[in-house]
């Protein structure tokens, strides 16, 4: 035994346990996110529980656990929905209180545009004060119909009225800049013309609004009658329904179809209910666009710095300082970059840009407030070291023999660099860029103060001139997680959504990283063999 | 010829490229410099004190009793002793409007008090006039014109009720009021202290009925009353001769509850006047050895400024005191630079906790209460008759007995920030003792900002230490094992750990806050037994591995320990979680939170330092791991081989040769991990309660510098004090991480050099 300890083997095992714990932590985390995130779209069965005091509750079983500080007692967490009726989405039920439990086939889950899910039974349809009985298929048709109406209304609200508002705003600013200039007859005439235009636009606006009111009244005409768990009846306008289904009556294939359609809605749809339902398309779009703008800014700076360090600088004082600067950029907390972005980009540069180019819109800031451009530039500074380190590695992996061969043919240093070294180093630069993108996609703290918002009214790219709006605020996956998980009024009901967003973000970041690592390893292998 | 040209062009391109690339390389230095300089430039104005921007002198007809100005310091008014009022331009000094209070007749104004727009004037024949002065702004063609308004709201006789007395001059007056009620305290020349109150009582039918009460409270003062406490120690008995309270000043708070009377004896008498019929003296305290000459409340009516005839200025405040009969007593809070003459006037700011004091010798001081400093010293070398502090706290107006009006425009953007308020203990309003507090915004206008960075720095350090306690051993031992013992076919774990570093901190924070925190709350007792279980499981693993027949292990004899351990450690973790309840019953009597509270007096917060330590450790481990592993792998093979050749076991080699050789890099890895933990924002933001408390308790939350910046800077007005203090916080973070990173980098470079020689 003594010898065994002397050999040091137990200590080796102990250090091994440190590595095991690391591995367990990362695997556990990824698994946790997968399990929690992927389950969100699966149609859950509706359980009907009759309690001992003859109260019936209907809902999805979310969780089951032992009652704290009581032995052999269990309780279940039921998502009962109907937030407008019960106030809370969830209900704890002790096993001891349950009299009976079953899964009624006709129970339906209704996803609504407001107030979250509803669970109940379809009783009928009320139209023009007349009630008739409808089946599930008919009801689905009705929902489809109302969806088309909804899309029409959305189109008018977003596109048509949005366009008019955009034009009115543009003309207003024009008018203001005309008034700000010295008064002359010619300008006065111009101003009058702009005024007329605004009036005409306002007229079309009110026409559209009248149309909208009409459509809305039409939308409210048909109503479902839903019987809730406690036998009370609730009237639900068909228009309010996003989706209705009978999860207890679905077989595996239709469940899978349902899963896919929900997943599609999630990836491509607009958020509902303060981001806690619906899709995350604007957040995905904002993240991708921000990352791309950032790459455009960071790649030249990072690559040139790396070339300087590796190819041009000798080991002197200056190059050592540059190296320390690069390392420090990597170590400075991201929030400090955010503060710098806020003070320098937004208030200093943005403020100046506003004064010079957008003075007619003041005091409403155009570039003097957070926006996608400033957020991207801030993150570009943050990710410079990532690109520098990867590029440097790629440059040093290019064998000297190749360079010397090129020099021997009489090329200049730049020509060798441009035509021989850089093409060889491209995969390395790509690795750096991808790693920088991954870093930027996951960073939240600096974005919170440089332009990310909870809900952006419009995407940074649209059909209005000049099509790309770099001054607009945007949505971001990481901020979506923080905001929905910690700032939304109904955190408990929103948690599944956050897990799914987390999964999307983890998936994106890890994929980018794995791709980068694979490219890097290939590069290493290639030059290892070429060196021999 | 052609070749020469192209040669020239090539040379030119080469030169340009060289120049461009060097510039971009150097640009990185500029980025770092710009970061530092720009953040510093935003912080710098905090260091600047108050400054006089402009000093103008106008002449009036005579010395005024009371002066004031509009919000923009364009029009001022002066109330003269004979009851006339003049409005004049503060730009050129021209008189805009004159007004006489006809109703006052020949009376002379002897005292006044100011409350919002109301000016309460006391006359030499016992009348009290309430004057309403306000300014309205009129916009015409984009130009602003300010129009003054004046009206006499009320004129009453101080002793009119039982007309027995001859009218006496009102020497001091203090008055407060709102729509429904008003309260005035008056001190007359014949030494009487009167309380006049009027209240509109709304009856059931909605009709308001005015109820007036007049009360002579002089007898109250005459009652023998020993001083309850004194400033100069409890031992000395200041038995003052009774009946000799010579009132020198009066002040009333806006709650209309507390009346303070300053006396010639240097005493301050606190009278509770909530019950207008039955006022009671709550406290009588010696505040100065010299007569009290001026009293005034600061914004919010909590701090009382006391000035005496020697020119000493202190603020006093009601502080909880168990010895006192009513639970509170007056305590001296701050002391300011003294005038060398009697203090005659005190003018508080309506914006912040600044105030101006004037002395009869002509010196005028600007102070800030919280930071306990005197910002400006002015002197007019003549007797000050009236003093006013502009509404935006950017100007001081003073008239002297010769009829001159002095106007100072001051710039005083950040009076509340000093080294002491940022890093020292400060006695804030409503606190029992000086404390470190961070509370940057409050619900009311008279809120006193509390900008001590100490709790935030404390929180940052607390989080960092707990994270490193968790991360350092795991990171270093993991690296040691990976570099020295791990089978080469398992080297894939390195990129896996790198992936761990790539996980966005927002995800770690979210999981820590919403998944881990509730989980740990439920199974906390198991965390205590978990290390023991893990050690036991390792021992079992070694045992099982030993007795396993050799052929079962195949060629993987060594280097597979980490894989073998997985099921054992998973088992240990699950086992300890399952036994959590039993252990809790056994060790903590059923409820660990109750046990914590009863035995150690600690509260358990769901989002606490344990959760943060774990989550932030998760972020720091890969950093420490990768850098240490790199360094340990790069320790020259010759050293390791030599050690093994001399008969050392692999473990001895690892600990006695590899670890010392790599120790500088391991140290720098820890430093870099430290830098990361200090600046981590999202994890701390989401996994703690963000309460700025100073407590090492493992089960409490905290508020860190970085998270605080993220939370507060979006709301901080551009260029304001909070904005700049938050920039200071980021400067602190920047400088800390800069030093740590530079040090780590230098150490690493040195080590590289050392081994390149070997």
PDB file of C-alpha atoms in Angstrom, chain B residues 339-581:
ATOM      1  CA  UNK B 339     -16.123  81.771   7.630  1.00  0.00           C
ATOM      2  CA  UNK B 340     -14.205  84.043   9.920  1.00  0.00           C
ATOM      3  CA  UNK B 341     -17.327  85.922  10.895  1.00  0.00           C
ATOM      4  CA  UNK B 342     -20.912  85.233  11.843  1.00  0.00           C
ATOM      5  CA  UNK B 343     -22.887  83.205   9.336  1.00  0.00           C
ATOM      6  CA  UNK B 344     -25.865  85.231   8.240  1.00  0.00           C
ATOM      7  CA  UNK B 345     -27.477  83.428   5.357  1.00  0.00           C
ATOM      8  CA  UNK B 346     -27.823  79.916   4.026  1.00  0.00           C
ATOM      9  CA  UNK B 347     -29.214  79.153   0.575  1.00  0.00           C
ATOM     10  CA  UNK B 348     -29.706  75.528  -0.450  1.00  0.00           C
ATOM     11  CA  UNK B 349     -29.805  74.306  -4.010  1.00  0.00           C
ATOM     12  CA  UNK B 350     -33.062  72.888  -5.311  1.00  0.00           C
ATOM     13  CA  UNK B 351     -31.137  70.520  -7.576  1.00  0.00           C
ATOM     14  CA  UNK B 352     -28.649  68.731  -5.386  1.00  0.00           C
ATOM     15  CA  UNK B 353     -27.105  68.745  -1.960  1.00  0.00           C
ATOM     16  CA  UNK B 354     -25.110  71.921  -2.582  1.00  0.00           C
ATOM     17  CA  UNK B 355     -25.621  75.044  -0.511  1.00  0.00           C
ATOM     18  CA  UNK B 356     -24.220  78.529  -0.262  1.00  0.00           C
ATOM     19  CA  UNK B 357     -23.439  80.266   2.984  1.00  0.00           C
ATOM     20  CA  UNK B 358     -22.639  83.914   3.531  1.00  0.00           C
ATOM     21  CA  UNK B 359     -21.103  85.739   6.417  1.00  0.00           C
ATOM     22  CA  UNK B 360     -21.532  89.314   7.482  1.00  0.00           C
ATOM     23  CA  UNK B 361     -17.856  89.876   6.767  1.00  0.00           C
ATOM     24  CA  UNK B 362     -18.566  89.429   3.093  1.00  0.00           C
ATOM     25  CA  UNK B 363     -17.245  85.941   2.525  1.00  0.00           C
ATOM     26  CA  UNK B 364     -19.431  83.564   0.567  1.00  0.00           C
ATOM     27  CA  UNK B 365     -18.797  79.835   0.387  1.00  0.00           C
ATOM     28  CA  UNK B 366     -20.228  77.139  -1.834  1.00  0.00           C
ATOM     29  CA  UNK B 367     -20.377  73.705  -0.183  1.00  0.00           C
ATOM     30  CA  UNK B 368     -21.541  70.258  -1.087  1.00  0.00           C
ATOM     31  CA  UNK B 369     -22.964  68.280   1.797  1.00  0.00           C
ATOM     32  CA  UNK B 370     -22.379  64.633   0.818  1.00  0.00           C
ATOM     33  CA  UNK B 371     -18.810  65.102  -0.280  1.00  0.00           C
ATOM     34  CA  UNK B 372     -18.207  67.401   2.705  1.00  0.00           C
ATOM     35  CA  UNK B 373     -16.225  69.932   0.791  1.00  0.00           C
ATOM     36  CA  UNK B 374     -16.210  73.640   0.214  1.00  0.00           C
ATOM     37  CA  UNK B 375     -16.054  74.177  -3.497  1.00  0.00           C
ATOM     38  CA  UNK B 376     -15.733  77.930  -3.819  1.00  0.00           C
ATOM     39  CA  UNK B 377     -14.657  80.860  -1.665  1.00  0.00           C
ATOM     40  CA  UNK B 378     -15.904  84.257  -2.761  1.00  0.00           C
ATOM     41  CA  UNK B 379     -15.535  87.611  -1.094  1.00  0.00           C
ATOM     42  CA  UNK B 380     -17.268  90.926  -1.556  1.00  0.00           C
ATOM     43  CA  UNK B 381     -15.698  92.831   1.364  1.00  0.00           C
ATOM     44  CA  UNK B 382     -18.999  94.322   2.454  1.00  0.00           C
ATOM     45  CA  UNK B 383     -22.005  93.241   4.490  1.00  0.00           C
ATOM     46  CA  UNK B 384     -24.160  90.656   2.742  1.00  0.00           C
ATOM     47  CA  UNK B 385     -27.866  91.455   3.007  1.00  0.00           C
ATOM     48  CA  UNK B 386     -29.396  88.790   0.787  1.00  0.00           C
ATOM     49  CA  UNK B 387     -28.261  85.625  -0.858  1.00  0.00           C
ATOM     50  CA  UNK B 388     -29.763  83.423  -3.543  1.00  0.00           C
ATOM     51  CA  UNK B 389     -28.701  80.229  -5.243  1.00  0.00           C
ATOM     52  CA  UNK B 390     -29.996  79.799  -8.773  1.00  0.00           C
ATOM     53  CA  UNK B 391     -32.506  77.065  -9.509  1.00  0.00           C
ATOM     54  CA  UNK B 392     -30.140  75.189 -11.772  1.00  0.00           C
ATOM     55  CA  UNK B 393     -27.390  75.482  -9.169  1.00  0.00           C
ATOM     56  CA  UNK B 394     -25.239  77.318 -11.678  1.00  0.00           C
ATOM     57  CA  UNK B 395     -25.267  80.810 -10.252  1.00  0.00           C
ATOM     58  CA  UNK B 396     -25.073  82.769  -7.014  1.00  0.00           C
ATOM     59  CA  UNK B 397     -26.649  86.161  -6.424  1.00  0.00           C
ATOM     60  CA  UNK B 398     -25.660  88.383  -3.530  1.00  0.00           C
ATOM     61  CA  UNK B 399     -26.619  91.933  -2.531  1.00  0.00           C
ATOM     62  CA  UNK B 400     -24.716  93.990  -0.048  1.00  0.00           C
ATOM     63  CA  UNK B 401     -25.622  96.896   2.158  1.00  0.00           C
ATOM     64  CA  UNK B 402     -24.287  99.419  -0.334  1.00  0.00           C
ATOM     65  CA  UNK B 403     -26.837  98.310  -2.890  1.00  0.00           C
ATOM     66  CA  UNK B 404     -24.563  96.317  -5.147  1.00  0.00           C
ATOM     67  CA  UNK B 405     -25.723  93.072  -6.692  1.00  0.00           C
ATOM     68  CA  UNK B 406     -23.089  90.461  -7.449  1.00  0.00           C
ATOM     69  CA  UNK B 407     -23.756  87.712  -9.891  1.00  0.00           C
ATOM     70  CA  UNK B 408     -21.465  84.720 -10.206  1.00  0.00           C
ATOM     71  CA  UNK B 409     -21.992  82.161 -12.914  1.00  0.00           C
ATOM     72  CA  UNK B 410     -20.447  78.955 -11.768  1.00  0.00           C
ATOM     73  CA  UNK B 411     -19.717  75.678 -13.367  1.00  0.00           C
ATOM     74  CA  UNK B 412     -20.028  72.912 -10.852  1.00  0.00           C
ATOM     75  CA  UNK B 413     -20.942  69.790 -12.785  1.00  0.00           C
ATOM     76  CA  UNK B 414     -19.851  67.050 -10.416  1.00  0.00           C
ATOM     77  CA  UNK B 415     -19.828  68.343  -6.846  1.00  0.00           C
ATOM     78  CA  UNK B 416     -20.714  64.967  -5.353  1.00  0.00           C
ATOM     79  CA  UNK B 417     -17.600  63.157  -6.527  1.00  0.00           C
ATOM     80  CA  UNK B 418     -14.412  63.119  -4.502  1.00  0.00           C
ATOM     81  CA  UNK B 419     -11.956  60.401  -3.664  1.00  0.00           C
ATOM     82  CA  UNK B 420     -13.768  60.144  -0.353  1.00  0.00           C
ATOM     83  CA  UNK B 421     -17.252  59.672  -1.778  1.00  0.00           C
ATOM     84  CA  UNK B 422     -15.954  57.126  -4.299  1.00  0.00           C
ATOM     85  CA  UNK B 423     -13.728  55.083  -2.047  1.00  0.00           C
ATOM     86  CA  UNK B 424     -14.422  56.097   1.533  1.00  0.00           C
ATOM     87  CA  UNK B 425     -17.160  55.757   4.073  1.00  0.00           C
ATOM     88  CA  UNK B 426     -19.706  58.524   3.857  1.00  0.00           C
ATOM     89  CA  UNK B 427     -22.487  59.380   6.260  1.00  0.00           C
ATOM     90  CA  UNK B 428     -25.525  59.626   4.017  1.00  0.00           C
ATOM     91  CA  UNK B 429     -28.900  61.049   4.925  1.00  0.00           C
ATOM     92  CA  UNK B 430     -31.029  58.492   6.701  1.00  0.00           C
ATOM     93  CA  UNK B 431     -28.103  56.247   7.639  1.00  0.00           C
ATOM     94  CA  UNK B 432     -27.039  55.430  11.169  1.00  0.00           C
ATOM     95  CA  UNK B 433     -23.337  55.668  10.535  1.00  0.00           C
ATOM     96  CA  UNK B 434     -20.858  56.322   7.731  1.00  0.00           C
ATOM     97  CA  UNK B 435     -21.029  53.506   5.224  1.00  0.00           C
ATOM     98  CA  UNK B 436     -19.956  52.320   1.772  1.00  0.00           C
ATOM     99  CA  UNK B 437     -23.072  52.447  -0.347  1.00  0.00           C
ATOM    100  CA  UNK B 438     -23.796  52.289  -4.044  1.00  0.00           C
ATOM    101  CA  UNK B 439     -27.205  53.612  -4.947  1.00  0.00           C
ATOM    102  CA  UNK B 440     -27.014  55.830  -7.954  1.00  0.00           C
ATOM    103  CA  UNK B 441     -30.635  56.683  -8.517  1.00  0.00           C
ATOM    104  CA  UNK B 442     -33.652  57.116  -6.345  1.00  0.00           C
ATOM    105  CA  UNK B 443     -37.331  57.706  -6.701  1.00  0.00           C
ATOM    106  CA  UNK B 444     -37.461  61.316  -5.627  1.00  0.00           C
ATOM    107  CA  UNK B 445     -35.914  64.593  -6.737  1.00  0.00           C
ATOM    108  CA  UNK B 446     -34.274  65.199  -3.381  1.00  0.00           C
ATOM    109  CA  UNK B 447     -32.487  61.834  -3.515  1.00  0.00           C
ATOM    110  CA  UNK B 448     -28.884  61.864  -2.397  1.00  0.00           C
ATOM    111  CA  UNK B 449     -26.798  59.839  -4.896  1.00  0.00           C
ATOM    112  CA  UNK B 450     -24.557  57.329  -3.161  1.00  0.00           C
ATOM    113  CA  UNK B 451     -21.641  56.614  -5.422  1.00  0.00           C
ATOM    114  CA  UNK B 452     -19.210  54.518  -3.441  1.00  0.00           C
ATOM    115  CA  UNK B 453     -17.400  52.147  -5.756  1.00  0.00           C
ATOM    116  CA  UNK B 454     -16.206  50.048  -2.830  1.00  0.00           C
ATOM    117  CA  UNK B 455     -19.189  47.639  -2.733  1.00  0.00           C
ATOM    118  CA  UNK B 456     -18.835  47.073  -6.474  1.00  0.00           C
ATOM    119  CA  UNK B 457     -15.107  46.438  -6.291  1.00  0.00           C
ATOM    120  CA  UNK B 458     -15.770  44.149  -3.354  1.00  0.00           C
ATOM    121  CA  UNK B 459     -18.368  42.259  -5.384  1.00  0.00           C
ATOM    122  CA  UNK B 460     -15.985  41.895  -8.297  1.00  0.00           C
ATOM    123  CA  UNK B 461     -13.258  40.519  -6.062  1.00  0.00           C
ATOM    124  CA  UNK B 462     -15.669  38.187  -4.290  1.00  0.00           C
ATOM    125  CA  UNK B 463     -16.932  36.708  -7.540  1.00  0.00           C
ATOM    126  CA  UNK B 464     -13.430  36.404  -8.944  1.00  0.00           C
ATOM    127  CA  UNK B 465     -12.053  34.668  -5.879  1.00  0.00           C
ATOM    128  CA  UNK B 466     -14.840  32.106  -5.717  1.00  0.00           C
ATOM    129  CA  UNK B 467     -14.514  31.453  -9.439  1.00  0.00           C
ATOM    130  CA  UNK B 468     -10.755  31.000  -9.206  1.00  0.00           C
ATOM    131  CA  UNK B 469     -11.043  28.750  -6.141  1.00  0.00           C
ATOM    132  CA  UNK B 470     -13.058  26.423  -8.315  1.00  0.00           C
ATOM    133  CA  UNK B 471     -11.259  26.896 -11.621  1.00  0.00           C
ATOM    134  CA  UNK B 472      -7.573  26.997 -10.700  1.00  0.00           C
ATOM    135  CA  UNK B 473      -7.176  23.464  -9.279  1.00  0.00           C
ATOM    136  CA  UNK B 474      -9.303  21.866 -11.956  1.00  0.00           C
ATOM    137  CA  UNK B 475      -7.641  23.814 -14.749  1.00  0.00           C
ATOM    138  CA  UNK B 476      -4.068  23.195 -13.625  1.00  0.00           C
ATOM    139  CA  UNK B 477      -4.488  19.538 -12.639  1.00  0.00           C
ATOM    140  CA  UNK B 478      -6.440  18.848 -15.778  1.00  0.00           C
ATOM    141  CA  UNK B 479      -3.654  20.400 -17.813  1.00  0.00           C
ATOM    142  CA  UNK B 480      -0.976  18.480 -15.934  1.00  0.00           C
ATOM    143  CA  UNK B 481      -2.756  15.229 -16.546  1.00  0.00           C
ATOM    144  CA  UNK B 482      -3.460  15.982 -20.197  1.00  0.00           C
ATOM    145  CA  UNK B 483       0.097  16.977 -20.948  1.00  0.00           C
ATOM    146  CA  UNK B 484       1.900  14.251 -18.979  1.00  0.00           C
ATOM    147  CA  UNK B 485      -0.262  11.193 -18.568  1.00  0.00           C
ATOM    148  CA  UNK B 486      -3.061  11.213 -21.119  1.00  0.00           C
ATOM    149  CA  UNK B 487      -2.874   8.571 -23.807  1.00  0.00           C
ATOM    150  CA  UNK B 488      -1.994  10.167 -27.143  1.00  0.00           C
ATOM    151  CA  UNK B 489      -5.113   8.776 -28.814  1.00  0.00           C
ATOM    152  CA  UNK B 490      -7.201  10.860 -26.431  1.00  0.00           C
ATOM    153  CA  UNK B 491      -5.563  14.173 -27.271  1.00  0.00           C
ATOM    154  CA  UNK B 492      -8.878  15.144 -28.864  1.00  0.00           C
ATOM    155  CA  UNK B 493      -9.922  16.433 -25.443  1.00  0.00           C
ATOM    156  CA  UNK B 494      -7.895  19.574 -26.056  1.00  0.00           C
ATOM    157  CA  UNK B 495     -10.109  20.952 -28.820  1.00  0.00           C
ATOM    158  CA  UNK B 496     -13.136  19.904 -26.760  1.00  0.00           C
ATOM    159  CA  UNK B 497     -11.924  22.069 -23.901  1.00  0.00           C
ATOM    160  CA  UNK B 498     -11.281  24.859 -26.401  1.00  0.00           C
ATOM    161  CA  UNK B 499     -14.919  24.560 -27.422  1.00  0.00           C
ATOM    162  CA  UNK B 500     -15.785  25.044 -23.774  1.00  0.00           C
ATOM    163  CA  UNK B 501     -14.030  28.407 -23.992  1.00  0.00           C
ATOM    164  CA  UNK B 502     -16.109  29.336 -27.000  1.00  0.00           C
ATOM    165  CA  UNK B 503     -19.420  28.986 -25.176  1.00  0.00           C
ATOM    166  CA  UNK B 504     -20.995  32.428 -24.966  1.00  0.00           C
ATOM    167  CA  UNK B 505     -21.096  33.757 -21.435  1.00  0.00           C
ATOM    168  CA  UNK B 506     -24.735  34.722 -21.835  1.00  0.00           C
ATOM    169  CA  UNK B 507     -25.558  31.027 -22.081  1.00  0.00           C
ATOM    170  CA  UNK B 508     -23.531  30.187 -19.001  1.00  0.00           C
ATOM    171  CA  UNK B 509     -25.230  33.046 -17.194  1.00  0.00           C
ATOM    172  CA  UNK B 510     -28.688  31.973 -18.256  1.00  0.00           C
ATOM    173  CA  UNK B 511     -28.145  28.376 -17.213  1.00  0.00           C
ATOM    174  CA  UNK B 512     -26.558  29.468 -13.953  1.00  0.00           C
ATOM    175  CA  UNK B 513     -29.377  31.828 -13.118  1.00  0.00           C
ATOM    176  CA  UNK B 514     -32.394  29.847 -14.223  1.00  0.00           C
ATOM    177  CA  UNK B 515     -31.306  26.228 -14.044  1.00  0.00           C
ATOM    178  CA  UNK B 516     -28.358  25.870 -11.690  1.00  0.00           C
ATOM    179  CA  UNK B 517     -29.470  28.335  -9.019  1.00  0.00           C
ATOM    180  CA  UNK B 518     -32.819  26.635  -8.303  1.00  0.00           C
ATOM    181  CA  UNK B 519     -31.116  23.244  -8.521  1.00  0.00           C
ATOM    182  CA  UNK B 520     -28.390  24.156  -6.044  1.00  0.00           C
ATOM    183  CA  UNK B 521     -30.966  25.611  -3.715  1.00  0.00           C
ATOM    184  CA  UNK B 522     -32.654  22.239  -3.690  1.00  0.00           C
ATOM    185  CA  UNK B 523     -29.567  20.048  -3.328  1.00  0.00           C
ATOM    186  CA  UNK B 524     -27.139  22.267  -1.467  1.00  0.00           C
ATOM    187  CA  UNK B 525     -26.391  19.718   1.283  1.00  0.00           C
ATOM    188  CA  UNK B 526     -25.234  17.270  -1.366  1.00  0.00           C
ATOM    189  CA  UNK B 527     -22.572  19.750  -2.493  1.00  0.00           C
ATOM    190  CA  UNK B 528     -20.993  19.346   0.913  1.00  0.00           C
ATOM    191  CA  UNK B 529     -20.750  15.567   0.689  1.00  0.00           C
ATOM    192  CA  UNK B 530     -19.965  15.540  -3.021  1.00  0.00           C
ATOM    193  CA  UNK B 531     -16.167  16.009  -2.734  1.00  0.00           C
ATOM    194  CA  UNK B 532     -16.013  13.116  -0.298  1.00  0.00           C
ATOM    195  CA  UNK B 533     -18.074  10.937  -2.600  1.00  0.00           C
ATOM    196  CA  UNK B 534     -15.888  11.832  -5.554  1.00  0.00           C
ATOM    197  CA  UNK B 535     -12.702  10.933  -3.677  1.00  0.00           C
ATOM    198  CA  UNK B 536     -14.289   7.662  -2.597  1.00  0.00           C
ATOM    199  CA  UNK B 537     -15.352   6.927  -6.153  1.00  0.00           C
ATOM    200  CA  UNK B 538     -11.803   7.568  -7.380  1.00  0.00           C
ATOM    201  CA  UNK B 539     -10.509   5.125  -4.798  1.00  0.00           C
ATOM    202  CA  UNK B 540     -13.062   2.564  -5.961  1.00  0.00           C
ATOM    203  CA  UNK B 541     -12.042   3.193  -9.554  1.00  0.00           C
ATOM    204  CA  UNK B 542      -8.378   2.560  -8.726  1.00  0.00           C
ATOM    205  CA  UNK B 543      -9.315  -0.624  -6.923  1.00  0.00           C
ATOM    206  CA  UNK B 544     -11.516  -1.883  -9.763  1.00  0.00           C
ATOM    207  CA  UNK B 545      -8.830  -1.027 -12.292  1.00  0.00           C
ATOM    208  CA  UNK B 546      -6.245  -2.925 -10.293  1.00  0.00           C
ATOM    209  CA  UNK B 547      -8.195  -6.115  -9.928  1.00  0.00           C
ATOM    210  CA  UNK B 548      -9.366  -6.053 -13.523  1.00  0.00           C
ATOM    211  CA  UNK B 549      -7.462  -8.710 -15.467  1.00  0.00           C
ATOM    212  CA  UNK B 550      -4.692  -7.227 -17.542  1.00  0.00           C
ATOM    213  CA  UNK B 551      -6.006  -8.520 -20.873  1.00  0.00           C
ATOM    214  CA  UNK B 552      -9.259  -6.634 -20.412  1.00  0.00           C
ATOM    215  CA  UNK B 553      -7.330  -3.398 -20.537  1.00  0.00           C
ATOM    216  CA  UNK B 554      -5.601  -4.314 -23.736  1.00  0.00           C
ATOM    217  CA  UNK B 555      -2.892  -1.955 -24.796  1.00  0.00           C
ATOM    218  CA  UNK B 556      -4.407   0.955 -22.923  1.00  0.00           C
ATOM    219  CA  UNK B 557      -2.604   0.469 -19.673  1.00  0.00           C
ATOM    220  CA  UNK B 558      -1.931   4.068 -18.896  1.00  0.00           C
ATOM    221  CA  UNK B 559      -3.471   7.298 -19.915  1.00  0.00           C
ATOM    222  CA  UNK B 560      -7.034   6.058 -19.843  1.00  0.00           C
ATOM    223  CA  UNK B 561      -7.745   7.061 -16.267  1.00  0.00           C
ATOM    224  CA  UNK B 562      -9.879  10.021 -17.229  1.00  0.00           C
ATOM    225  CA  UNK B 563     -12.190   7.836 -19.290  1.00  0.00           C
ATOM    226  CA  UNK B 564     -12.369   5.105 -16.677  1.00  0.00           C
ATOM    227  CA  UNK B 565     -13.351   7.666 -14.085  1.00  0.00           C
ATOM    228  CA  UNK B 566     -16.376   8.976 -15.978  1.00  0.00           C
ATOM    229  CA  UNK B 567     -18.919   6.393 -14.722  1.00  0.00           C
ATOM    230  CA  UNK B 568     -17.522   6.545 -11.203  1.00  0.00           C
ATOM    231  CA  UNK B 569     -17.704  10.293 -10.909  1.00  0.00           C
ATOM    232  CA  UNK B 570     -21.145  10.413 -12.500  1.00  0.00           C
ATOM    233  CA  UNK B 571     -22.170   7.800  -9.956  1.00  0.00           C
ATOM    234  CA  UNK B 572     -20.686   9.815  -7.125  1.00  0.00           C
ATOM    235  CA  UNK B 573     -22.500  12.957  -8.190  1.00  0.00           C
ATOM    236  CA  UNK B 574     -25.822  11.166  -8.535  1.00  0.00           C
ATOM    237  CA  UNK B 575     -25.254   9.339  -5.292  1.00  0.00           C
ATOM    238  CA  UNK B 576     -24.612  12.519  -3.371  1.00  0.00           C
ATOM    239  CA  UNK B 577     -27.663  14.179  -4.912  1.00  0.00           C
ATOM    240  CA  UNK B 578     -29.825  11.229  -3.938  1.00  0.00           C
ATOM    241  CA  UNK B 579     -28.501  11.297  -0.396  1.00  0.00           C
ATOM    242  CA  UNK B 580     -28.958  15.050  -0.156  1.00  0.00           C
ATOM    243  CA  UNK B 581     -32.230  14.802   1.715  1.00  0.00           C
TER     244      UNK B 581
END
